[in-house]
C-alpha positions as a printed NumPy array, in Angstrom:
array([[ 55.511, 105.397,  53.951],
       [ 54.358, 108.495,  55.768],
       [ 50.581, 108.381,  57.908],
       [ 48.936, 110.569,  55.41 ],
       [ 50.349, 108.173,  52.471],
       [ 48.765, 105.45 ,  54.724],
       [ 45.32 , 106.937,  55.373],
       [ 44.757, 108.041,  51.965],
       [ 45.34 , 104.838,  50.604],
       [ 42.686, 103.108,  53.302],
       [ 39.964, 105.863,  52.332],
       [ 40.659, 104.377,  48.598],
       [ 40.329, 100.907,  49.858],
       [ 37.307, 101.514,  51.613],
       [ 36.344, 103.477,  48.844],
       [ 36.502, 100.898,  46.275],
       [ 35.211,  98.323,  48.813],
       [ 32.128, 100.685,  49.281],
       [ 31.729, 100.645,  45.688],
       [ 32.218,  97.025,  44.85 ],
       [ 29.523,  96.038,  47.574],
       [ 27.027,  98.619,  45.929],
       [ 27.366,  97.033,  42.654],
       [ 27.012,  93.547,  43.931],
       [ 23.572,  94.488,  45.859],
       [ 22.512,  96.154,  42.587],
       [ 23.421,  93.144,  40.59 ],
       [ 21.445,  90.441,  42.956],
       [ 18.392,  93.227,  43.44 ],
       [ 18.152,  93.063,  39.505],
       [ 18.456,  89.139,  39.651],
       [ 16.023,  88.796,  42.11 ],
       [ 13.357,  91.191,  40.399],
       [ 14.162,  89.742,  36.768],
       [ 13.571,  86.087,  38.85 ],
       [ 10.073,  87.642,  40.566],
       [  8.737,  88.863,  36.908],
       [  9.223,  85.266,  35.379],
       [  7.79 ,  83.368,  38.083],
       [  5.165,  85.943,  37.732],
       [  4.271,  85.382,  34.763],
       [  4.674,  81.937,  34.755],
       [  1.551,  82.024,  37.373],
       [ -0.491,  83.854,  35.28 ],
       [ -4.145,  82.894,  33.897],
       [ -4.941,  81.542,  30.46 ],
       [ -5.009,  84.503,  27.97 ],
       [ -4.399,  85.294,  24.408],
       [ -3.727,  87.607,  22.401],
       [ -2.356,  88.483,  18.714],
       [ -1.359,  85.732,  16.671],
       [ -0.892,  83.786,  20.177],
       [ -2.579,  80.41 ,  19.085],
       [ -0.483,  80.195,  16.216],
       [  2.913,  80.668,  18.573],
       [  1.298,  78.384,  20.731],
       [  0.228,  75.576,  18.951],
       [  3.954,  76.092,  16.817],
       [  5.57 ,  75.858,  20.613],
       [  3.829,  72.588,  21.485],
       [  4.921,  71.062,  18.227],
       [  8.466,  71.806,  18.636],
       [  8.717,  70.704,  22.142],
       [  6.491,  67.088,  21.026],
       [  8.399,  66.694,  18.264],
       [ 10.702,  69.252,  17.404],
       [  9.124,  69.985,  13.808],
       [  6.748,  73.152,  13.246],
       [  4.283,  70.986,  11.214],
       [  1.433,  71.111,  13.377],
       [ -0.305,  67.502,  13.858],
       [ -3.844,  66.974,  15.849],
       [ -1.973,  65.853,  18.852],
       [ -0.498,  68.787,  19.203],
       [ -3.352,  70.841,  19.141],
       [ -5.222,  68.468,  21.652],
       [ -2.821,  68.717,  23.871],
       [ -2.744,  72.57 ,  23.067],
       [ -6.121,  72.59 ,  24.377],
       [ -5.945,  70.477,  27.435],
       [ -3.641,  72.341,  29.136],
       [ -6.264,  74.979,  28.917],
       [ -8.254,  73.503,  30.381],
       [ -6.32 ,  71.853,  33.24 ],
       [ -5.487,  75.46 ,  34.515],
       [ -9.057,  77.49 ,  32.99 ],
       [-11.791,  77.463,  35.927],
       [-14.615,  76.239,  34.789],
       [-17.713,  75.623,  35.929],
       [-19.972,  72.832,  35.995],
       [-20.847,  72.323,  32.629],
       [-18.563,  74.759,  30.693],
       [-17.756,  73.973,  27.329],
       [-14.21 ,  73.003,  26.734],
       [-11.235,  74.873,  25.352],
       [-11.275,  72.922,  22.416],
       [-14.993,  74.235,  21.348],
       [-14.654,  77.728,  22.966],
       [-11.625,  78.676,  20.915],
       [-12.022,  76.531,  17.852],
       [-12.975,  79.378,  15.388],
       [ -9.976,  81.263,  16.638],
       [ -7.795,  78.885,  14.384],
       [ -9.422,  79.535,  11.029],
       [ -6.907,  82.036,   9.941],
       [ -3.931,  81.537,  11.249],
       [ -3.049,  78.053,   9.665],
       [ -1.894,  76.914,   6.251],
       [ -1.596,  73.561,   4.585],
       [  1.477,  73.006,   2.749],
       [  1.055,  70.956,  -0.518],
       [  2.449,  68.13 ,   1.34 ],
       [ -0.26 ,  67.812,   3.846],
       [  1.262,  69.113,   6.722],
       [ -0.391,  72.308,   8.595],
       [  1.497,  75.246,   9.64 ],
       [  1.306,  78.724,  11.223],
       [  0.883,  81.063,   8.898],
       [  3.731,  83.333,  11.091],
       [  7.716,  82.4  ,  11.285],
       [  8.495,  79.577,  13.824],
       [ 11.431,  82.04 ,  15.497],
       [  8.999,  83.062,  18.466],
       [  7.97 ,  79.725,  19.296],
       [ 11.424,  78.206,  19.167],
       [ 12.448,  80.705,  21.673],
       [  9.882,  79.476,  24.042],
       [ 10.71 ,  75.952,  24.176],
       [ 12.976,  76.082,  26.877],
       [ 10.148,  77.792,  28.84 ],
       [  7.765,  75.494,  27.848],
       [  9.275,  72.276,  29.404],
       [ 11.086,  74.284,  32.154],
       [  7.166,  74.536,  33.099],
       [  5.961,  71.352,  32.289],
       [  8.765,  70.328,  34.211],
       [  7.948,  72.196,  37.561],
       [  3.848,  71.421,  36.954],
       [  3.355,  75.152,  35.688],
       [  0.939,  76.105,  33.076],
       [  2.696,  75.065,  29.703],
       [  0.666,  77.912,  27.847],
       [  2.412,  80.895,  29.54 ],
       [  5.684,  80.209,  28.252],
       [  5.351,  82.486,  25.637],
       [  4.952,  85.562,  28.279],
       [  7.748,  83.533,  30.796],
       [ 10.227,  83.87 ,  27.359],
       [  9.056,  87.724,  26.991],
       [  9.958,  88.411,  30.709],
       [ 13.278,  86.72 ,  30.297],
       [ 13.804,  88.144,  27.096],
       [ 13.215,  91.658,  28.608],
       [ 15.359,  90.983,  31.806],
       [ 18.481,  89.478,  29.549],
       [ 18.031,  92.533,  27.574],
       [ 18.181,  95.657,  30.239],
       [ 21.306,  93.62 ,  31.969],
       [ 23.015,  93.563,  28.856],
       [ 22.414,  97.77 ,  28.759],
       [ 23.782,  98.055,  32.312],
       [ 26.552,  95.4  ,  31.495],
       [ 30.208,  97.501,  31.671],
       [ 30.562,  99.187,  28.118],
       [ 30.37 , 102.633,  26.767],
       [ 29.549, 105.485,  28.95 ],
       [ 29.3  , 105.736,  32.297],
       [ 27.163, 103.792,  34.912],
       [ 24.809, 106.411,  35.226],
       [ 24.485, 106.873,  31.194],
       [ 23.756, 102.837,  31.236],
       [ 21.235, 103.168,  34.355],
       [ 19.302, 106.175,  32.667],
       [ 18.815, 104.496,  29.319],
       [ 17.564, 101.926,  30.874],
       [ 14.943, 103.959,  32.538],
       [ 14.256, 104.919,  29.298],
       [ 14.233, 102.205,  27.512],
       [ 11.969, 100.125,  30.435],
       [  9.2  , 103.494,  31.331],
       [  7.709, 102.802,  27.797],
       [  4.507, 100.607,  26.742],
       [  7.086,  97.777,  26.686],
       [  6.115,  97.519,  30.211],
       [  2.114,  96.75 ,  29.14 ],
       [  3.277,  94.459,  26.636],
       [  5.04 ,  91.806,  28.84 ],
       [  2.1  ,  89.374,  29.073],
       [  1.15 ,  90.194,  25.696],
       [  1.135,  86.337,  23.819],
       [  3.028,  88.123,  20.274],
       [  6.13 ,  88.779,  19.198],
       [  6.605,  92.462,  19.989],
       [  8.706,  92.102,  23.379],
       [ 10.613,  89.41 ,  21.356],
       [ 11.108,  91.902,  18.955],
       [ 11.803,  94.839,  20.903],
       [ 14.913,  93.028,  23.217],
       [ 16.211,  92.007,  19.7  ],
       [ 16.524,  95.906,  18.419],
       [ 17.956,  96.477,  22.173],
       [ 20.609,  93.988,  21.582],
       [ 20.965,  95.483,  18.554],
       [ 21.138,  99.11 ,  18.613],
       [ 23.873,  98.342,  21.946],
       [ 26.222,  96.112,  20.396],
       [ 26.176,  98.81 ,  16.889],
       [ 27.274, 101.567,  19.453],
       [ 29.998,  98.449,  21.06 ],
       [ 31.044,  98.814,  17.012],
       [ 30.354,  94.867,  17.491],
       [ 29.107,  94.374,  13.797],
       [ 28.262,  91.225,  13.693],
       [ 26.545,  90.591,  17.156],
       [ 24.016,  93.666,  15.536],
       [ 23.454,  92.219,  12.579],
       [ 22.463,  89.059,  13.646],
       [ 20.289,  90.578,  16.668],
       [ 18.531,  92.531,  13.924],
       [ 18.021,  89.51 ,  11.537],
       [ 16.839,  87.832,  14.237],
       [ 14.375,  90.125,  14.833],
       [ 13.272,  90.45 ,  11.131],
       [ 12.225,  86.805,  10.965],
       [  9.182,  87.66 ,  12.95 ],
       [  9.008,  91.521,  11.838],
       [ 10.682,  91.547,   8.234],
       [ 10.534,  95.486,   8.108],
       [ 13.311,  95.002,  10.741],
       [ 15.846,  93.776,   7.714],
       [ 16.44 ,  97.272,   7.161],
       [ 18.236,  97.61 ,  10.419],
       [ 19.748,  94.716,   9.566],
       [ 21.338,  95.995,   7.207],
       [ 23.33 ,  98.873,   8.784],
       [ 26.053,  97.351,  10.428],
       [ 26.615,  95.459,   6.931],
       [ 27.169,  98.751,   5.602],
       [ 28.722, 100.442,   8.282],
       [ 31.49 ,  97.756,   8.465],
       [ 32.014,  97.836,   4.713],
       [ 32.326, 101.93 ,   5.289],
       [ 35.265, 101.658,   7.219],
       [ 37.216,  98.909,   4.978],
       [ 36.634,  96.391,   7.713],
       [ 35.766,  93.764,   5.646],
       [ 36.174,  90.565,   8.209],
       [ 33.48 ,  92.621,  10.181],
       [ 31.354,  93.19 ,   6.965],
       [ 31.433,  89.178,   6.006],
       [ 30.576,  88.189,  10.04 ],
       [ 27.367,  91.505,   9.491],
       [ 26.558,  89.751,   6.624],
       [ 26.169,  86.334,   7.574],
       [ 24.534,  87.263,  10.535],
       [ 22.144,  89.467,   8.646],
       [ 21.355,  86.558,   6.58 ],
       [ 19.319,  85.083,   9.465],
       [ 16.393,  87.326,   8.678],
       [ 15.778,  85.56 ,   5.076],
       [ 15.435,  81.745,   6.792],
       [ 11.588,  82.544,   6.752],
       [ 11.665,  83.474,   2.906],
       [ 13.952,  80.392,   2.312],
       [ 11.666,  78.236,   4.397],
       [  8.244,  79.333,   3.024],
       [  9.263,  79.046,  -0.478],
       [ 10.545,  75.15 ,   0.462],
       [  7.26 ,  74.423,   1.937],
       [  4.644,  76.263,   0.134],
       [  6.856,  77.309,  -3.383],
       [  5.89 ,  80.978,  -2.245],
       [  8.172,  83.021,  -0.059],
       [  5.474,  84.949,   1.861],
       [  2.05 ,  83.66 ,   3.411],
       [  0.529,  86.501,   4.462],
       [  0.508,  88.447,   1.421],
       [ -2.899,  88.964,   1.499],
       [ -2.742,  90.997,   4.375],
       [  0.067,  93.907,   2.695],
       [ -0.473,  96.513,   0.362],
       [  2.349,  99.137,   0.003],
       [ -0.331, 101.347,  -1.975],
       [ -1.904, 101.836,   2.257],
       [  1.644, 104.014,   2.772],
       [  0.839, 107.301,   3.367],
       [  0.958, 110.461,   5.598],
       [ -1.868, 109.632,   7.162],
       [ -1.025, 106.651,   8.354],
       [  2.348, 108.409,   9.158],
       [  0.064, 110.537,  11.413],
       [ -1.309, 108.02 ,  12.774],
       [  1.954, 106.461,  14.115],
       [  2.959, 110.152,  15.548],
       [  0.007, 112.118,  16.429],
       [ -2.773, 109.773,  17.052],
       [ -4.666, 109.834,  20.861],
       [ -5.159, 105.953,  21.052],
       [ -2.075, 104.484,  19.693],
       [  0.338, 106.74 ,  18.78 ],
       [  3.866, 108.441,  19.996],
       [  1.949, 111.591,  21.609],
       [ -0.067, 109.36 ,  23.984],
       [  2.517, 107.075,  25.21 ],
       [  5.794, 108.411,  25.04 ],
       [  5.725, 112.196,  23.838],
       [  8.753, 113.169,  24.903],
       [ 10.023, 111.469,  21.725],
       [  8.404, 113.934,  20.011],
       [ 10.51 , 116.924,  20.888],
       [ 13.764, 114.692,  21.167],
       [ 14.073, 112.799,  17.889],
       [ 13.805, 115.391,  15.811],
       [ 16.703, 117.796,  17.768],
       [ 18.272, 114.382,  17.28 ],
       [ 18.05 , 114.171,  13.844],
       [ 19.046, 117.711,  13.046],
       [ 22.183, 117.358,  15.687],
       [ 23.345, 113.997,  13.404],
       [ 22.632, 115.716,  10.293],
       [ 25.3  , 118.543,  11.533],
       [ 27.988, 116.488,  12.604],
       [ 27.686, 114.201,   9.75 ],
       [ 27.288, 111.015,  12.188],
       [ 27.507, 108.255,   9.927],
       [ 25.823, 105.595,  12.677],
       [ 22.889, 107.47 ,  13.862],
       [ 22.29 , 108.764,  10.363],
       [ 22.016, 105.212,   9.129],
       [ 19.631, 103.843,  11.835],
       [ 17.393, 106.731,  11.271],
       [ 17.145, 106.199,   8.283],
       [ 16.457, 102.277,   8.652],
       [ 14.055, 103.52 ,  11.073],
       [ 12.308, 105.554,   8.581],
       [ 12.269, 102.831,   6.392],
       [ 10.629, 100.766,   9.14 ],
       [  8.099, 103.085,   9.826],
       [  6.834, 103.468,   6.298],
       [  7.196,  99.434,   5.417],
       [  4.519,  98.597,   8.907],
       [  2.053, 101.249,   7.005],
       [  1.524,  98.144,   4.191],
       [ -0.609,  96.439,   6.614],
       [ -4.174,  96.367,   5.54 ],
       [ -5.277,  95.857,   9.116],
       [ -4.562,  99.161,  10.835],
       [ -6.742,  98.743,  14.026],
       [ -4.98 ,  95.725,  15.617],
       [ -4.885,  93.961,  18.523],
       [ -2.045,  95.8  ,  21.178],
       [ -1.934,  97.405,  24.52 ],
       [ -2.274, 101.047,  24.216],
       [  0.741, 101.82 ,  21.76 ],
       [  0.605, 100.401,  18.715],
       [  2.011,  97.548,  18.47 ],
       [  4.143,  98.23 ,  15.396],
       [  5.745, 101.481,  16.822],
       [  6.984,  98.925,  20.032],
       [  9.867,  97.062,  18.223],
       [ 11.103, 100.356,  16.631],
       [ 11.122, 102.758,  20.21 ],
       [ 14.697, 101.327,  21.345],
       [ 16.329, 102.454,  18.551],
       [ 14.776, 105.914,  18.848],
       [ 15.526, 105.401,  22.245],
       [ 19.582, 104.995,  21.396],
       [ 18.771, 108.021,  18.635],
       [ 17.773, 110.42 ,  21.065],
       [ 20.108, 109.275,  24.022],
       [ 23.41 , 109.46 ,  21.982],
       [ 22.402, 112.958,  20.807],
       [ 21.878, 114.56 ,  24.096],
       [ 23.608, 115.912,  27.153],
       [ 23.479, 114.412,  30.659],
       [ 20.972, 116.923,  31.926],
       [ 18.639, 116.312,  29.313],
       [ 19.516, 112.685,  29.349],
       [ 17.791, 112.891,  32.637],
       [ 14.699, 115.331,  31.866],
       [ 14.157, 112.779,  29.47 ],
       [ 13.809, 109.76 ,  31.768],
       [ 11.835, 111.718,  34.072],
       [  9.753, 112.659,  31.656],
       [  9.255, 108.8  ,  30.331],
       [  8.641, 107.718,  33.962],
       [  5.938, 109.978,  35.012],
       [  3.913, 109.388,  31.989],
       [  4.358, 106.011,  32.07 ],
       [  3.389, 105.994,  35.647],
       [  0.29 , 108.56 ,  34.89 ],
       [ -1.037, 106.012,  32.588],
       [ -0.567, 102.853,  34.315],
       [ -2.525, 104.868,  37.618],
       [ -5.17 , 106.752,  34.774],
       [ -5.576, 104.74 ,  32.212],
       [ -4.424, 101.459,  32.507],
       [ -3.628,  99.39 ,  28.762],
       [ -6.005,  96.125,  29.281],
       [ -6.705,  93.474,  27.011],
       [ -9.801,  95.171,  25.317],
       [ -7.464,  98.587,  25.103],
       [ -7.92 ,  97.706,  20.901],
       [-11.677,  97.748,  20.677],
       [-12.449, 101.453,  23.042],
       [-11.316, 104.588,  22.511],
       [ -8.561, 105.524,  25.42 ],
       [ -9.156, 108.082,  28.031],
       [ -7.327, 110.95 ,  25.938],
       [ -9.089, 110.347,  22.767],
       [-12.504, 109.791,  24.358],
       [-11.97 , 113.494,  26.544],
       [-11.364, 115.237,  22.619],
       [-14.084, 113.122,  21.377],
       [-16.308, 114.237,  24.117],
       [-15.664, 117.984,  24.437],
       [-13.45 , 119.26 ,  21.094],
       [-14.635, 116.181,  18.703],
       [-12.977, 118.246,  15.809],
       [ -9.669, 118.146,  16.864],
       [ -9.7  , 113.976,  16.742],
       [-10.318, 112.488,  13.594],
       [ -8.398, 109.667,  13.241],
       [ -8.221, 106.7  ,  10.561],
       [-11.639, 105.47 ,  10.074],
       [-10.477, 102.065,  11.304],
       [ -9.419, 103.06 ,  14.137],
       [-12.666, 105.042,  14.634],
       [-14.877, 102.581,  13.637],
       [-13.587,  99.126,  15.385],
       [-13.024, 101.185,  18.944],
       [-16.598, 102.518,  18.578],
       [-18.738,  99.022,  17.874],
       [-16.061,  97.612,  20.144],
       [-15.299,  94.389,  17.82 ],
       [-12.811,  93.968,  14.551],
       [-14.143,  92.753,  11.051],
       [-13.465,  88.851,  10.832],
       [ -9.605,  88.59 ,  10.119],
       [-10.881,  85.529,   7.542],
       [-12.188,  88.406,   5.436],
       [ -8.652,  89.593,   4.566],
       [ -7.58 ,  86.52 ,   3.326],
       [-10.322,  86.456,   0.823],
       [ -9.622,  89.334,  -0.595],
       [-12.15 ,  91.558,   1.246],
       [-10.607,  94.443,   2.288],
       [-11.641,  97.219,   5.084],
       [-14.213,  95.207,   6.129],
       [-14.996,  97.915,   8.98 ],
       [-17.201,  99.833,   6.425],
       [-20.058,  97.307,   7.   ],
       [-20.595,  98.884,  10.665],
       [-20.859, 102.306,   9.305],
       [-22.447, 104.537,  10.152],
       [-20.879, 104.739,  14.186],
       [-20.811, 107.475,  16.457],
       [-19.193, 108.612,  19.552],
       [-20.46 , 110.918,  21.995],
       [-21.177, 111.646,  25.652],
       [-22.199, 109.158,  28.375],
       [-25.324, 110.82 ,  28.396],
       [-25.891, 109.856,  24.239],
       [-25.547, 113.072,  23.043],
       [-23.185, 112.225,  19.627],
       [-20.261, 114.574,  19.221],
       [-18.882, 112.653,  16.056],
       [-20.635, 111.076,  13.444],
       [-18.309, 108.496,  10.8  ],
       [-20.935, 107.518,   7.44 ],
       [-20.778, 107.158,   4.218],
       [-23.093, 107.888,   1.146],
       [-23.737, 104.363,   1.336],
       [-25.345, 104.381,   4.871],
       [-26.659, 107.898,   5.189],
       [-29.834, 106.015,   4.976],
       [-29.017, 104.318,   7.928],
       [-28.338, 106.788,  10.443],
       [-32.312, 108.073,  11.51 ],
       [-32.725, 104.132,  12.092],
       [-29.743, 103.841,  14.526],
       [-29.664, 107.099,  16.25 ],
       [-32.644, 109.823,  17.142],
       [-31.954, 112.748,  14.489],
       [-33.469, 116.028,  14.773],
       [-35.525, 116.537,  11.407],
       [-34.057, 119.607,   9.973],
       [-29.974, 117.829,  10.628],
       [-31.135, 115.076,   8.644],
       [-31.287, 117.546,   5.154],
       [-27.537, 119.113,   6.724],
       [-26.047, 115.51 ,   7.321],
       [-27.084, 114.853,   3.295],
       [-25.257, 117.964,   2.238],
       [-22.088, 117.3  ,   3.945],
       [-21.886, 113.725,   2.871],
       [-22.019, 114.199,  -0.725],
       [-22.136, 111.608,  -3.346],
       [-18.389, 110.675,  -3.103],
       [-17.636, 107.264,  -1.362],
       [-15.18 , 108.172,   1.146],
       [-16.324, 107.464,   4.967],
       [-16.771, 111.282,   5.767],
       [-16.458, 112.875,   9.715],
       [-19.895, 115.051,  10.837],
       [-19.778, 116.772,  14.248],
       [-23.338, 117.351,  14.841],
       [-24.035, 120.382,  16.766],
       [-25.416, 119.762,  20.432],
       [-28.795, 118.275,  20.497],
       [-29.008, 117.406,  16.93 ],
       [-28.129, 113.751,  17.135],
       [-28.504, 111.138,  20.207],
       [-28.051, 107.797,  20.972],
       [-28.958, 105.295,  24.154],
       [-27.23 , 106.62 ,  27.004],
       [-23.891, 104.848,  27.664],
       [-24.035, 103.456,  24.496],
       [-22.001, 105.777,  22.663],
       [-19.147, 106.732,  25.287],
       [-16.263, 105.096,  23.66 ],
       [-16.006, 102.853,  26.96 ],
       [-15.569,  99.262,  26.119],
       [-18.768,  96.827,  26.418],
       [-19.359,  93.585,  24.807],
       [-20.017,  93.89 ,  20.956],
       [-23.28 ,  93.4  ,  19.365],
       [-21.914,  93.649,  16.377],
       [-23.371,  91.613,  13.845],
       [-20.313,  90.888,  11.17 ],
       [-21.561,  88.656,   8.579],
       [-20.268,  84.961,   8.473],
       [-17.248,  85.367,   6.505],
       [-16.828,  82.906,   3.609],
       [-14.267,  80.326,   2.635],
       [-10.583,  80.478,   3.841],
       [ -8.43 ,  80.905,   1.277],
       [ -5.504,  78.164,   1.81 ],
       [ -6.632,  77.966,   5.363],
       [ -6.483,  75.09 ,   8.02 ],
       [ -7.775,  74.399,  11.296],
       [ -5.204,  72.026,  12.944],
       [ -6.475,  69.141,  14.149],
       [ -9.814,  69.549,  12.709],
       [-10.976,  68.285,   9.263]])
């Protein structure tokens, strides 16, 4: 072998040596961070939020006795381990009586007796491995539903940078993608949507592996907690049967399956297959609320990640044109999906910045969007998702009470072009008196239960109203609440009409004021005075009478 023959095949060596070592410090970097999230989290305070006592108390029962029925004990035990990790000071009340009108709505009793969450069991069963792993190491028990999310999320993003199709740097820039979203707010968040959104991951990566069943049953998975979800669920199923593969189609199809255990289980328990009916109407679909998902300033695409905006639909068109069976069939799941979360009657819910609902479906725009586009604009796009993600989390922060106050964006429109903002009254109205209408109401067949605040305003810090939300109903009411300029008062009654439809009024500058500070948009505590809501229907407190 000649010296040049030799030295070449040393630089390759070294090369591949070079190579091999970068991988493995890349591999034990992401272990290490992935291992520095969940102990994280697995440190952090008590909080809830979402349906988070109902995973909760679910969790507890399955690790105490490995049956959702949830039994007094459970709940007691719930409780304490509140209160073993809440400070409290001398003489605080405990968990037990703090939170104990939390639990009105979310529990059921089955004709048998027992009590259960209204919500699927899926969640909860996922966090019982966290839940003793902490018990185990004396950790807070009650953060294994946020420990499970931060796994969940880790397992995820290494299965994207796992050796498949494309190239290492495709894998590493979806990725970035896919992790410089709202996902990142929504780690500690006690509900389902992270749960959700590693499912879609899982499944929108192993439909572009062509591994059928693996999507399916990701999907399905997902759908037990979010059942607009069986829709995606359902392409793989048809994708398999597409191409005559029909072992693939029977494995889609029984992994699909998966997503109607809920239905199957509800109807054995309660001889109905869905308990929160109550809470859906598909007559709430509309292009408004299609808006709302897209255009609006506190919770949807355009404020979080509106980059998608521009992208999916050059997306769309591009799979339209090349007749791309795949991506034509998860956007139109997606589509699907988007119009099917419009059925829920409660529109202003609880979430960190995004809505919650547009979470679990942003991977498989993601995967649209990616698979569509060149690497240069592969990369603009990442950049794009990184620096506003990073501009809100050093701006404007999602928090806890990001549900109840108008964001920074929407509050700078409301404050100096009010007329370009007008978004769904619910959203207007909760985020302005800073509290929601009693979730009980629902379930008793009261619906937008936000109309008892009207009328509510939002203006500048110094209580000058820019935008005015009132009905005929309450015209009467706005000289009591705000200071109204005499001749306005004969304007505001000619705008309103007699129709009953909550109605927008930008008063013109000096016309209509309110206390100063009171009327910013800024969260403060609520002094909202909601009504004691009335009986439960079918409801249960667990471990109360």
């Amino acid at each position: 072998m000649s010296a040049s023959a030799e030295a070449t095949i040393s630089r390759h060596t070294v090369g591949a040596s070079s190579v091999t070592l970068l991988r493995l410090s890349g591999v034990l970097a992401y272990a290490c961070a992935s291992i520095l999230l969940v102990v994280w989290c697995s440190q952090r305070p008590f909080a809830r939020q979402g349906d988070a006592w109902e995973y909760l108390a679910t969790a507890e029962a399955l690790a105490n006795h490995g049956s959702a029925d949830i039994r007094p004990g459970d709940v007691h035990t719930m409780f304490e381990r509140v209160d073993l990790w809440r400070p409290r000071e001398s003489g605080a009340r405990p968990a037990a009586e703090v939170y104990a009108r939390e639990l009105d709505h979310g529990f059921v009793t089955a004709p048998d007796g027992a009590v259960h969450a209204r919500h699927f069991w899926m969640y909860s069963l996922f966090a019982v491995p966290a839940h003793m792993a902490l018990e185990a190491v004396g950790a807070p028990a009650f953060n294994a539903l946020i420990v499970t999310n931060a796994w969940m999320l880790a397992a995820a993003l290494a299965l994207v940078l796992l050796p498949g199709a494309g190239t290492g740097r495709d894998r590493l820039t979806f990725a970035a993608l896919l992790l410089a979203s709202p996902v990142v707010w929504y780690v500690t968040f006690t509900g389902v949507e992270v749960f959700t959104w590693c499912l879609v991951v899982v499944a929108v990566v192993a439909l572009d592996r062509q591994r059928h069943g693996t999507a399916a049953f990701a999907a399905g998975l997902a759908a037990t907690q979010n059942p607009p979800l069986v829709l995606l669920a359902g392409v793989p199923v048809l994708l398999a049967l597409r191409r005559g593969r029909r072992a693939d189609a029977v494995r889609a199809l029984a992994g699909a399956s998966i997503a109607l255990l809920p239905v199957a289980w509800t109807e054995w328990h309660f001889g109905e297959p869905i308990l929160i009916a109550a809470t859906i109407d598909v007559g709430r679909i509309s292009l408004a609320r299609t808006a709302t998902l897209i255009a609006d300033l506190n919770v949807g695409l355009i404020a979080y990640a509106p980059w998608l905006l521009i992208a999916l639909p050059l997306a769309v068109v591009r799979l339209v044109s090349r007749r791309d069976a795949i991506g034509l069939a998860v956007a139109v799941a997606m589509g699907g999906v988007a119009l099917a979360v419009q059925s829920q009657l409660n529109w202003n819910t609880d979430g960190r910045g995004l809505m919650r609902y547009l979470l679990w479906m942003l991977p498989a725009f993601t995967w649209l969007v990616f698979r569509e586009s060149r690497q240069w604009w592969r990369t603009g796009m990442a950049t794009a998702a990184i620096a506003t993600t990073v501009g809100i989390a050093v701006w404007d922060p999602p928090r806890d009470t990001s549900w109840l106050e108008h964001r920074a964006l929407a509050r700078a429109v409301l404050h100096h072009a009010p007329t370009l903002y007008e978004p769904d009254p619910e959203i207007f109205t909760e985020r302005a008196v800073h509290a929601e209408a009693p979730p009980t109401w629902v379930l008793n067949g009261v619906r937008d239960g936000w109309r008892v605040a009207l009328p509510v305003a939002i203006g500048r810090a110094s209580g000058e109203v820019t935008t005015l939300l009132l009905d005929r109903a309450t015209l009467a009411e706005v000289p009591r609440r705000f200071t109204v300029r005499a001749d306005y008062l004969r304007v505001l009654d000619r705008l309103v009409g007699a129709g009953d439809t909550p109605f927008y009024v930008h008063p013109p500058a000096g016309a209509v004021w309110a206390t100063s500070g009171a009327v910013d948009g800024s969260f403060a505590p609520s002094s909202m005075p909601w009504p004691h809501p009335g009986r439960v229907v079918r409801g249960a407190r667990p471990g109360g009478s």
